[in-house]
JSON list of C-alpha atoms in Angstrom, two decimals:
[
{"chain": "A", "resi": 1, "resn": "UNK", "atom": "CA", "xyz": [7.25, 7.26, 110.17]},
{"chain": "A", "resi": 2, "resn": "UNK", "atom": "CA", "xyz": [5.51, 8.61, 107.07]},
{"chain": "A", "resi": 3, "resn": "UNK", "atom": "CA", "xyz": [6.41, 5.72, 104.85]},
{"chain": "A", "resi": 4, "resn": "UNK", "atom": "CA", "xyz": [6.43, 6.55, 101.01]},
{"chain": "A", "resi": 5, "resn": "UNK", "atom": "CA", "xyz": [5.06, 10.09, 100.25]},
{"chain": "A", "resi": 6, "resn": "UNK", "atom": "CA", "xyz": [4.28, 11.40, 96.80]},
{"chain": "A", "resi": 7, "resn": "UNK", "atom": "CA", "xyz": [3.55, 14.96, 95.62]},
{"chain": "A", "resi": 8, "resn": "UNK", "atom": "CA", "xyz": [1.39, 16.26, 94.09]},
{"chain": "A", "resi": 9, "resn": "UNK", "atom": "CA", "xyz": [-1.70, 14.14, 94.44]},
{"chain": "A", "resi": 10, "resn": "UNK", "atom": "CA", "xyz": [-3.13, 15.53, 91.17]},
{"chain": "A", "resi": 11, "resn": "UNK", "atom": "CA", "xyz": [-1.79, 17.47, 88.22]},
{"chain": "A", "resi": 12, "resn": "UNK", "atom": "CA", "xyz": [-3.06, 18.60, 84.93]},
{"chain": "A", "resi": 13, "resn": "UNK", "atom": "CA", "xyz": [-0.47, 19.48, 82.29]},
{"chain": "A", "resi": 14, "resn": "UNK", "atom": "CA", "xyz": [-0.77, 20.65, 78.73]},
{"chain": "A", "resi": 15, "resn": "UNK", "atom": "CA", "xyz": [1.09, 18.75, 75.95]},
{"chain": "A", "resi": 16, "resn": "UNK", "atom": "CA", "xyz": [4.86, 19.74, 75.88]},
{"chain": "A", "resi": 17, "resn": "UNK", "atom": "CA", "xyz": [4.93, 20.90, 79.47]},
{"chain": "A", "resi": 18, "resn": "UNK", "atom": "CA", "xyz": [7.46, 19.44, 81.82]},
{"chain": "A", "resi": 19, "resn": "UNK", "atom": "CA", "xyz": [7.19, 18.50, 85.49]},
{"chain": "A", "resi": 20, "resn": "UNK", "atom": "CA", "xyz": [8.76, 16.41, 88.19]},
{"chain": "A", "resi": 21, "resn": "UNK", "atom": "CA", "xyz": [6.74, 13.94, 90.43]},
{"chain": "A", "resi": 22, "resn": "UNK", "atom": "CA", "xyz": [8.32, 13.73, 93.73]},
{"chain": "A", "resi": 23, "resn": "UNK", "atom": "CA", "xyz": [8.80, 10.56, 95.84]},
{"chain": "A", "resi": 24, "resn": "UNK", "atom": "CA", "xyz": [10.32, 10.36, 99.23]},
{"chain": "A", "resi": 25, "resn": "UNK", "atom": "CA", "xyz": [10.67, 7.39, 101.75]},
{"chain": "A", "resi": 26, "resn": "UNK", "atom": "CA", "xyz": [11.82, 7.54, 105.32]},
{"chain": "A", "resi": 27, "resn": "UNK", "atom": "CA", "xyz": [12.41, 3.85, 105.85]},
{"chain": "A", "resi": 28, "resn": "UNK", "atom": "CA", "xyz": [16.07, 3.75, 104.72]},
{"chain": "A", "resi": 29, "resn": "UNK", "atom": "CA", "xyz": [15.05, 1.46, 101.86]},
{"chain": "A", "resi": 30, "resn": "UNK", "atom": "CA", "xyz": [17.66, 0.80, 99.14]},
{"chain": "A", "resi": 31, "resn": "UNK", "atom": "CA", "xyz": [15.28, 0.02, 96.33]},
{"chain": "A", "resi": 32, "resn": "UNK", "atom": "CA", "xyz": [12.84, 2.40, 94.83]},
{"chain": "A", "resi": 33, "resn": "UNK", "atom": "CA", "xyz": [10.60, 2.22, 91.76]},
{"chain": "A", "resi": 34, "resn": "UNK", "atom": "CA", "xyz": [8.24, 4.05, 89.69]},
{"chain": "A", "resi": 35, "resn": "UNK", "atom": "CA", "xyz": [5.15, 2.45, 88.12]},
{"chain": "A", "resi": 36, "resn": "UNK", "atom": "CA", "xyz": [2.22, 3.67, 86.06]},
{"chain": "A", "resi": 37, "resn": "UNK", "atom": "CA", "xyz": [-1.26, 2.21, 86.46]},
{"chain": "A", "resi": 38, "resn": "UNK", "atom": "CA", "xyz": [-3.48, 2.21, 83.53]},
{"chain": "A", "resi": 39, "resn": "UNK", "atom": "CA", "xyz": [-6.94, 0.46, 83.16]},
{"chain": "A", "resi": 40, "resn": "UNK", "atom": "CA", "xyz": [-6.64, -3.05, 81.76]},
{"chain": "A", "resi": 41, "resn": "UNK", "atom": "CA", "xyz": [-2.89, -3.01, 81.99]},
{"chain": "A", "resi": 42, "resn": "UNK", "atom": "CA", "xyz": [-2.00, -3.25, 85.61]},
{"chain": "A", "resi": 43, "resn": "UNK", "atom": "CA", "xyz": [1.10, -1.66, 86.94]},
{"chain": "A", "resi": 44, "resn": "UNK", "atom": "CA", "xyz": [3.98, -1.19, 84.60]},
{"chain": "A", "resi": 45, "resn": "UNK", "atom": "CA", "xyz": [7.50, -0.44, 85.80]},
{"chain": "A", "resi": 46, "resn": "UNK", "atom": "CA", "xyz": [8.92, 2.79, 84.38]},
{"chain": "A", "resi": 47, "resn": "UNK", "atom": "CA", "xyz": [12.30, 3.15, 86.20]},
{"chain": "A", "resi": 48, "resn": "UNK", "atom": "CA", "xyz": [13.86, 1.73, 89.35]},
{"chain": "A", "resi": 49, "resn": "UNK", "atom": "CA", "xyz": [16.89, 2.26, 91.51]},
{"chain": "A", "resi": 50, "resn": "UNK", "atom": "CA", "xyz": [18.91, -0.24, 93.75]},
{"chain": "A", "resi": 51, "resn": "UNK", "atom": "CA", "xyz": [20.60, 2.55, 95.59]},
{"chain": "A", "resi": 52, "resn": "UNK", "atom": "CA", "xyz": [21.72, 6.19, 95.63]},
{"chain": "A", "resi": 53, "resn": "UNK", "atom": "CA", "xyz": [23.48, 7.00, 92.20]},
{"chain": "A", "resi": 54, "resn": "UNK", "atom": "CA", "xyz": [22.12, 3.81, 90.52]},
{"chain": "A", "resi": 55, "resn": "UNK", "atom": "CA", "xyz": [19.09, 3.72, 88.27]},
{"chain": "A", "resi": 56, "resn": "UNK", "atom": "CA", "xyz": [17.87, 1.52, 85.50]},
{"chain": "A", "resi": 57, "resn": "UNK", "atom": "CA", "xyz": [15.04, 1.27, 82.95]},
{"chain": "A", "resi": 58, "resn": "UNK", "atom": "CA", "xyz": [11.84, -0.70, 83.55]},
{"chain": "A", "resi": 59, "resn": "UNK", "atom": "CA", "xyz": [9.35, -1.85, 80.96]},
{"chain": "A", "resi": 60, "resn": "UNK", "atom": "CA", "xyz": [8.02, 1.62, 79.80]},
{"chain": "A", "resi": 61, "resn": "UNK", "atom": "CA", "xyz": [10.87, 4.20, 80.39]},
{"chain": "A", "resi": 62, "resn": "UNK", "atom": "CA", "xyz": [10.40, 6.34, 77.27]},
{"chain": "A", "resi": 63, "resn": "UNK", "atom": "CA", "xyz": [9.38, 10.01, 77.97]},
{"chain": "A", "resi": 64, "resn": "UNK", "atom": "CA", "xyz": [10.64, 9.68, 81.60]},
{"chain": "A", "resi": 65, "resn": "UNK", "atom": "CA", "xyz": [13.93, 10.50, 83.40]},
{"chain": "A", "resi": 66, "resn": "UNK", "atom": "CA", "xyz": [14.96, 9.62, 87.00]},
{"chain": "A", "resi": 67, "resn": "UNK", "atom": "CA", "xyz": [17.89, 10.29, 89.17]},
{"chain": "A", "resi": 68, "resn": "UNK", "atom": "CA", "xyz": [18.77, 9.13, 92.70]},
{"chain": "A", "resi": 69, "resn": "UNK", "atom": "CA", "xyz": [21.00, 11.52, 94.53]},
{"chain": "A", "resi": 70, "resn": "UNK", "atom": "CA", "xyz": [19.95, 10.49, 98.02]},
{"chain": "A", "resi": 71, "resn": "UNK", "atom": "CA", "xyz": [18.64, 7.24, 99.61]},
{"chain": "A", "resi": 72, "resn": "UNK", "atom": "CA", "xyz": [15.35, 9.05, 100.49]},
{"chain": "A", "resi": 73, "resn": "UNK", "atom": "CA", "xyz": [14.35, 10.73, 97.18]},
{"chain": "A", "resi": 74, "resn": "UNK", "atom": "CA", "xyz": [13.61, 9.38, 93.85]},
{"chain": "A", "resi": 75, "resn": "UNK", "atom": "CA", "xyz": [11.94, 11.95, 91.54]},
{"chain": "A", "resi": 76, "resn": "UNK", "atom": "CA", "xyz": [10.36, 11.20, 88.18]},
{"chain": "A", "resi": 77, "resn": "UNK", "atom": "CA", "xyz": [10.72, 13.73, 85.43]},
{"chain": "A", "resi": 78, "resn": "UNK", "atom": "CA", "xyz": [8.48, 14.25, 82.42]},
{"chain": "A", "resi": 79, "resn": "UNK", "atom": "CA", "xyz": [10.48, 16.33, 79.96]},
{"chain": "A", "resi": 80, "resn": "UNK", "atom": "CA", "xyz": [7.69, 17.00, 77.42]},
{"chain": "A", "resi": 81, "resn": "UNK", "atom": "CA", "xyz": [4.29, 15.67, 78.53]},
{"chain": "A", "resi": 82, "resn": "UNK", "atom": "CA", "xyz": [2.18, 13.80, 76.05]},
{"chain": "A", "resi": 83, "resn": "UNK", "atom": "CA", "xyz": [-1.44, 12.70, 76.37]},
{"chain": "A", "resi": 84, "resn": "UNK", "atom": "CA", "xyz": [-0.31, 9.08, 76.44]},
{"chain": "A", "resi": 85, "resn": "UNK", "atom": "CA", "xyz": [1.40, 9.81, 79.73]},
{"chain": "A", "resi": 86, "resn": "UNK", "atom": "CA", "xyz": [-2.08, 10.32, 81.30]},
{"chain": "A", "resi": 87, "resn": "UNK", "atom": "CA", "xyz": [-2.07, 7.86, 84.13]},
{"chain": "A", "resi": 88, "resn": "UNK", "atom": "CA", "xyz": [-1.77, 7.17, 87.87]},
{"chain": "A", "resi": 89, "resn": "UNK", "atom": "CA", "xyz": [1.81, 7.00, 88.94]},
{"chain": "A", "resi": 90, "resn": "UNK", "atom": "CA", "xyz": [3.00, 5.09, 91.97]},
{"chain": "A", "resi": 91, "resn": "UNK", "atom": "CA", "xyz": [6.34, 5.22, 93.76]},
{"chain": "A", "resi": 92, "resn": "UNK", "atom": "CA", "xyz": [7.47, 2.14, 95.76]},
{"chain": "A", "resi": 93, "resn": "UNK", "atom": "CA", "xyz": [10.26, 1.20, 97.96]},
{"chain": "A", "resi": 94, "resn": "UNK", "atom": "CA", "xyz": [11.70, -1.91, 99.54]},
{"chain": "A", "resi": 95, "resn": "UNK", "atom": "CA", "xyz": [14.60, -2.89, 101.76]},
{"chain": "A", "resi": 96, "resn": "UNK", "atom": "CA", "xyz": [16.83, -4.56, 99.31]},
{"chain": "A", "resi": 97, "resn": "UNK", "atom": "CA", "xyz": [18.53, -7.99, 98.94]},
{"chain": "A", "resi": 98, "resn": "UNK", "atom": "CA", "xyz": [17.03, -10.83, 100.98]},
{"chain": "A", "resi": 99, "resn": "UNK", "atom": "CA", "xyz": [14.03, -12.99, 100.39]},
{"chain": "A", "resi": 100, "resn": "UNK", "atom": "CA", "xyz": [12.23, -11.94, 103.42]},
{"chain": "A", "resi": 101, "resn": "UNK", "atom": "CA", "xyz": [12.74, -8.15, 102.86]},
{"chain": "A", "resi": 102, "resn": "UNK", "atom": "CA", "xyz": [11.40, -7.58, 99.41]},
{"chain": "A", "resi": 103, "resn": "UNK", "atom": "CA", "xyz": [7.98, -6.39, 100.19]},
{"chain": "A", "resi": 104, "resn": "UNK", "atom": "CA", "xyz": [7.34, -3.24, 98.26]},
{"chain": "A", "resi": 105, "resn": "UNK", "atom": "CA", "xyz": [5.67, -0.25, 100.10]},
{"chain": "A", "resi": 106, "resn": "UNK", "atom": "CA", "xyz": [3.66, 1.97, 97.84]},
{"chain": "A", "resi": 107, "resn": "UNK", "atom": "CA", "xyz": [2.90, 5.69, 97.92]},
{"chain": "A", "resi": 108, "resn": "UNK", "atom": "CA", "xyz": [-0.53, 7.02, 97.55]},
{"chain": "A", "resi": 109, "resn": "UNK", "atom": "CA", "xyz": [-0.17, 7.82, 93.91]},
{"chain": "A", "resi": 110, "resn": "UNK", "atom": "CA", "xyz": [-0.24, 10.84, 91.68]},
{"chain": "A", "resi": 111, "resn": "UNK", "atom": "CA", "xyz": [-3.14, 11.23, 89.18]},
{"chain": "A", "resi": 112, "resn": "UNK", "atom": "CA", "xyz": [-1.74, 12.98, 86.13]},
{"chain": "A", "resi": 113, "resn": "UNK", "atom": "CA", "xyz": [-3.77, 14.25, 83.17]},
{"chain": "A", "resi": 114, "resn": "UNK", "atom": "CA", "xyz": [-2.03, 15.59, 80.08]},
{"chain": "A", "resi": 115, "resn": "UNK", "atom": "CA", "xyz": [-4.36, 17.61, 77.77]},
{"chain": "B", "resi": 1, "resn": "UNK", "atom": "CA", "xyz": [10.08, -13.07, 78.65]},
{"chain": "B", "resi": 2, "resn": "UNK", "atom": "CA", "xyz": [8.60, -12.67, 82.16]},
{"chain": "B", "resi": 3, "resn": "UNK", "atom": "CA", "xyz": [4.93, -12.16, 82.23]},
{"chain": "B", "resi": 4, "resn": "UNK", "atom": "CA", "xyz": [2.04, -12.39, 84.70]},
{"chain": "B", "resi": 5, "resn": "UNK", "atom": "CA", "xyz": [-1.51, -13.02, 83.48]},
{"chain": "B", "resi": 6, "resn": "UNK", "atom": "CA", "xyz": [-4.71, -12.45, 85.34]},
{"chain": "B", "resi": 7, "resn": "UNK", "atom": "CA", "xyz": [-7.35, -13.55, 82.98]},
{"chain": "B", "resi": 8, "resn": "UNK", "atom": "CA", "xyz": [-10.34, -11.96, 84.80]},
{"chain": "B", "resi": 9, "resn": "UNK", "atom": "CA", "xyz": [-10.79, -8.21, 84.77]},
{"chain": "B", "resi": 10, "resn": "UNK", "atom": "CA", "xyz": [-13.85, -8.53, 87.04]},
{"chain": "B", "resi": 11, "resn": "UNK", "atom": "CA", "xyz": [-14.93, -11.21, 89.37]},
{"chain": "B", "resi": 12, "resn": "UNK", "atom": "CA", "xyz": [-18.35, -10.79, 90.99]},
{"chain": "B", "resi": 13, "resn": "UNK", "atom": "CA", "xyz": [-19.59, -13.15, 93.64]},
{"chain": "B", "resi": 14, "resn": "UNK", "atom": "CA", "xyz": [-22.15, -13.08, 96.48]},
{"chain": "B", "resi": 15, "resn": "UNK", "atom": "CA", "xyz": [-21.19, -12.89, 100.14]},
{"chain": "B", "resi": 16, "resn": "UNK", "atom": "CA", "xyz": [-20.32, -16.27, 101.50]},
{"chain": "B", "resi": 17, "resn": "UNK", "atom": "CA", "xyz": [-19.42, -17.69, 98.19]},
{"chain": "B", "resi": 18, "resn": "UNK", "atom": "CA", "xyz": [-15.89, -19.16, 97.46]},
{"chain": "B", "resi": 19, "resn": "UNK", "atom": "CA", "xyz": [-13.48, -16.95, 95.50]},
{"chain": "B", "resi": 20, "resn": "UNK", "atom": "CA", "xyz": [-10.66, -17.87, 93.27]},
{"chain": "B", "resi": 21, "resn": "UNK", "atom": "CA", "xyz": [-8.61, -15.15, 91.50]},
{"chain": "B", "resi": 22, "resn": "UNK", "atom": "CA", "xyz": [-6.46, -16.76, 88.84]},
{"chain": "B", "resi": 23, "resn": "UNK", "atom": "CA", "xyz": [-2.83, -15.82, 88.18]},
{"chain": "B", "resi": 24, "resn": "UNK", "atom": "CA", "xyz": [-0.52, -17.55, 85.77]},
{"chain": "B", "resi": 25, "resn": "UNK", "atom": "CA", "xyz": [3.12, -16.59, 85.23]},
{"chain": "B", "resi": 26, "resn": "UNK", "atom": "CA", "xyz": [5.86, -17.05, 82.77]},
{"chain": "B", "resi": 27, "resn": "UNK", "atom": "CA", "xyz": [9.42, -17.06, 84.02]},
{"chain": "B", "resi": 28, "resn": "UNK", "atom": "CA", "xyz": [12.30, -19.42, 83.46]},
{"chain": "B", "resi": 29, "resn": "UNK", "atom": "CA", "xyz": [14.11, -18.65, 86.89]},
{"chain": "B", "resi": 30, "resn": "UNK", "atom": "CA", "xyz": [13.01, -19.25, 90.43]},
{"chain": "B", "resi": 31, "resn": "UNK", "atom": "CA", "xyz": [9.95, -17.18, 90.84]},
{"chain": "B", "resi": 32, "resn": "UNK", "atom": "CA", "xyz": [8.86, -15.17, 93.92]},
{"chain": "B", "resi": 33, "resn": "UNK", "atom": "CA", "xyz": [5.20, -14.48, 93.73]},
{"chain": "B", "resi": 34, "resn": "UNK", "atom": "CA", "xyz": [3.01, -12.02, 95.62]},
{"chain": "B", "resi": 35, "resn": "UNK", "atom": "CA", "xyz": [-0.62, -10.86, 95.78]},
{"chain": "B", "resi": 36, "resn": "UNK", "atom": "CA", "xyz": [-1.14, -7.12, 96.34]},
{"chain": "B", "resi": 37, "resn": "UNK", "atom": "CA", "xyz": [-4.52, -5.52, 97.14]},
{"chain": "B", "resi": 38, "resn": "UNK", "atom": "CA", "xyz": [-5.82, -2.06, 96.55]},
{"chain": "B", "resi": 39, "resn": "UNK", "atom": "CA", "xyz": [-8.96, -1.23, 98.55]},
{"chain": "B", "resi": 40, "resn": "UNK", "atom": "CA", "xyz": [-10.97, 1.81, 97.49]},
{"chain": "B", "resi": 41, "resn": "UNK", "atom": "CA", "xyz": [-9.06, 5.06, 98.22]},
{"chain": "B", "resi": 42, "resn": "UNK", "atom": "CA", "xyz": [-6.25, 3.20, 99.93]},
{"chain": "B", "resi": 43, "resn": "UNK", "atom": "CA", "xyz": [-2.69, 2.45, 98.82]},
{"chain": "B", "resi": 44, "resn": "UNK", "atom": "CA", "xyz": [-1.65, -0.74, 97.16]},
{"chain": "B", "resi": 45, "resn": "UNK", "atom": "CA", "xyz": [-0.42, -3.10, 99.90]},
{"chain": "B", "resi": 46, "resn": "UNK", "atom": "CA", "xyz": [0.88, -6.58, 100.10]},
{"chain": "B", "resi": 47, "resn": "UNK", "atom": "CA", "xyz": [-1.65, -9.23, 100.88]},
{"chain": "B", "resi": 48, "resn": "UNK", "atom": "CA", "xyz": [0.55, -12.31, 100.93]},
{"chain": "B", "resi": 49, "resn": "UNK", "atom": "CA", "xyz": [3.64, -13.93, 99.40]},
{"chain": "B", "resi": 50, "resn": "UNK", "atom": "CA", "xyz": [4.19, -17.53, 98.40]},
{"chain": "B", "resi": 51, "resn": "UNK", "atom": "CA", "xyz": [7.39, -17.82, 100.35]},
{"chain": "B", "resi": 52, "resn": "UNK", "atom": "CA", "xyz": [5.65, -17.47, 103.73]},
{"chain": "B", "resi": 53, "resn": "UNK", "atom": "CA", "xyz": [2.83, -19.85, 102.97]},
{"chain": "B", "resi": 54, "resn": "UNK", "atom": "CA", "xyz": [0.54, -17.87, 105.31]},
{"chain": "B", "resi": 55, "resn": "UNK", "atom": "CA", "xyz": [-3.16, -17.04, 105.36]},
{"chain": "B", "resi": 56, "resn": "UNK", "atom": "CA", "xyz": [-4.16, -13.39, 105.47]},
{"chain": "B", "resi": 57, "resn": "UNK", "atom": "CA", "xyz": [-7.71, -12.27, 105.97]},
{"chain": "B", "resi": 58, "resn": "UNK", "atom": "CA", "xyz": [-8.81, -15.81, 105.16]},
{"chain": "B", "resi": 59, "resn": "UNK", "atom": "CA", "xyz": [-6.93, -15.73, 101.71]},
{"chain": "B", "resi": 60, "resn": "UNK", "atom": "CA", "xyz": [-4.40, -18.37, 100.73]},
{"chain": "B", "resi": 61, "resn": "UNK", "atom": "CA", "xyz": [-2.36, -18.94, 97.51]},
{"chain": "B", "resi": 62, "resn": "UNK", "atom": "CA", "xyz": [-0.31, -21.92, 96.62]},
{"chain": "B", "resi": 63, "resn": "UNK", "atom": "CA", "xyz": [2.56, -21.76, 94.06]},
{"chain": "B", "resi": 64, "resn": "UNK", "atom": "CA", "xyz": [2.14, -24.48, 91.45]},
{"chain": "B", "resi": 65, "resn": "UNK", "atom": "CA", "xyz": [5.34, -24.67, 89.46]},
{"chain": "B", "resi": 66, "resn": "UNK", "atom": "CA", "xyz": [4.04, -27.37, 87.14]},
{"chain": "B", "resi": 67, "resn": "UNK", "atom": "CA", "xyz": [1.06, -25.21, 86.00]},
{"chain": "B", "resi": 68, "resn": "UNK", "atom": "CA", "xyz": [2.99, -21.97, 86.59]},
{"chain": "B", "resi": 69, "resn": "UNK", "atom": "CA", "xyz": [0.03, -20.73, 88.71]},
{"chain": "B", "resi": 70, "resn": "UNK", "atom": "CA", "xyz": [-0.45, -18.74, 91.92]},
{"chain": "B", "resi": 71, "resn": "UNK", "atom": "CA", "xyz": [-4.22, -18.52, 92.33]},
{"chain": "B", "resi": 72, "resn": "UNK", "atom": "CA", "xyz": [-5.72, -16.67, 95.24]},
{"chain": "B", "resi": 73, "resn": "UNK", "atom": "CA", "xyz": [-8.49, -18.40, 97.12]},
{"chain": "B", "resi": 74, "resn": "UNK", "atom": "CA", "xyz": [-10.88, -17.66, 99.89]},
{"chain": "B", "resi": 75, "resn": "UNK", "atom": "CA", "xyz": [-13.65, -20.18, 101.00]},
{"chain": "B", "resi": 76, "resn": "UNK", "atom": "CA", "xyz": [-16.16, -17.56, 102.03]},
{"chain": "B", "resi": 77, "resn": "UNK", "atom": "CA", "xyz": [-16.10, -14.10, 100.49]},
{"chain": "B", "resi": 78, "resn": "UNK", "atom": "CA", "xyz": [-16.93, -11.02, 102.55]},
{"chain": "B", "resi": 79, "resn": "UNK", "atom": "CA", "xyz": [-18.08, -7.70, 101.36]},
{"chain": "B", "resi": 80, "resn": "UNK", "atom": "CA", "xyz": [-14.95, -5.98, 102.69]},
{"chain": "B", "resi": 81, "resn": "UNK", "atom": "CA", "xyz": [-12.96, -8.16, 100.30]},
{"chain": "B", "resi": 82, "resn": "UNK", "atom": "CA", "xyz": [-14.13, -5.96, 97.47]},
{"chain": "B", "resi": 83, "resn": "UNK", "atom": "CA", "xyz": [-11.08, -4.51, 95.96]},
{"chain": "B", "resi": 84, "resn": "UNK", "atom": "CA", "xyz": [-8.59, -4.68, 93.03]},
{"chain": "B", "resi": 85, "resn": "UNK", "atom": "CA", "xyz": [-6.16, -7.57, 93.33]},
{"chain": "B", "resi": 86, "resn": "UNK", "atom": "CA", "xyz": [-2.84, -7.74, 91.57]},
{"chain": "B", "resi": 87, "resn": "UNK", "atom": "CA", "xyz": [-0.57, -10.77, 91.19]},
{"chain": "B", "resi": 88, "resn": "UNK", "atom": "CA", "xyz": [3.07, -9.88, 90.98]},
{"chain": "B", "resi": 89, "resn": "UNK", "atom": "CA", "xyz": [6.35, -11.69, 90.20]},
{"chain": "B", "resi": 90, "resn": "UNK", "atom": "CA", "xyz": [9.69, -10.73, 91.62]},
{"chain": "B", "resi": 91, "resn": "UNK", "atom": "CA", "xyz": [12.63, -11.82, 89.45]},
{"chain": "B", "resi": 92, "resn": "UNK", "atom": "CA", "xyz": [15.30, -13.98, 91.18]},
{"chain": "B", "resi": 93, "resn": "UNK", "atom": "CA", "xyz": [18.25, -11.95, 92.52]},
{"chain": "B", "resi": 94, "resn": "UNK", "atom": "CA", "xyz": [15.87, -9.58, 94.13]},
{"chain": "B", "resi": 95, "resn": "UNK", "atom": "CA", "xyz": [16.45, -6.64, 91.94]},
{"chain": "B", "resi": 96, "resn": "UNK", "atom": "CA", "xyz": [13.56, -4.75, 93.57]},
{"chain": "B", "resi": 97, "resn": "UNK", "atom": "CA", "xyz": [11.51, -5.16, 90.20]},
{"chain": "B", "resi": 98, "resn": "UNK", "atom": "CA", "xyz": [8.11, -6.47, 90.28]},
{"chain": "B", "resi": 99, "resn": "UNK", "atom": "CA", "xyz": [6.13, -7.58, 87.19]},
{"chain": "B", "resi": 100, "resn": "UNK", "atom": "CA", "xyz": [2.52, -7.07, 87.73]},
{"chain": "B", "resi": 101, "resn": "UNK", "atom": "CA", "xyz": [-0.57, -8.76, 86.11]},
{"chain": "B", "resi": 102, "resn": "UNK", "atom": "CA", "xyz": [-3.46, -6.67, 84.67]},
{"chain": "B", "resi": 103, "resn": "UNK", "atom": "CA", "xyz": [-5.37, -6.93, 87.98]},
{"chain": "B", "resi": 104, "resn": "UNK", "atom": "CA", "xyz": [-8.74, -8.33, 88.86]},
{"chain": "B", "resi": 105, "resn": "UNK", "atom": "CA", "xyz": [-11.54, -6.36, 90.44]},
{"chain": "B", "resi": 106, "resn": "UNK", "atom": "CA", "xyz": [-13.28, -8.49, 92.99]},
{"chain": "B", "resi": 107, "resn": "UNK", "atom": "CA", "xyz": [-16.84, -7.44, 93.72]},
{"chain": "B", "resi": 108, "resn": "UNK", "atom": "CA", "xyz": [-18.60, -9.13, 96.63]},
{"chain": "B", "resi": 109, "resn": "UNK", "atom": "CA", "xyz": [-22.34, -8.48, 96.62]},
{"chain": "B", "resi": 110, "resn": "UNK", "atom": "CA", "xyz": [-24.47, -8.64, 99.72]}
]
């Protein structure tokens, strides 16, 4: 059971380049989320999904796209990278409805630098 | 608007001293609150949640709805407690969304 996996671990982009951050989970979780972590700002929700085919925006969605074609995968796309998107990105998943089941499990993170 | 505030960026204590990491929230609904911890070079992981009223690694946290607080406490800090701590709010209806505070770095000195 690998839990939540993210690739790549590190990435350097030039302004204007595009890329996809990959996230996968093997726990059959319905809910998946993307956060960015910036110093002094904690973790901020970018996009989330409550199941395959269903996504919605979080606090800071601009500049990012997501899709959820399978339960397991939830990729995050940067269409035209900007220096303001330099951050550490975390993917998380949780079971779904139910008070006892909403612990979020986090991936190891992707450190992205945009030059 | 929903908000979680952790007023201290850094809390530095000596080993054996009591620790209190502050967390205040703003939410009109029924809150579910959590503390997550990130040790050096490790993933963010759940430390405890208010609904279970448990003590994990000697830490406890009580939800005070009157003061809208969920402070994390430990009577005697250990060096291995040094980490980044995040308070988080889950909105009612369990949408899978968490609102995080800014985080507090706990540094326990020998």
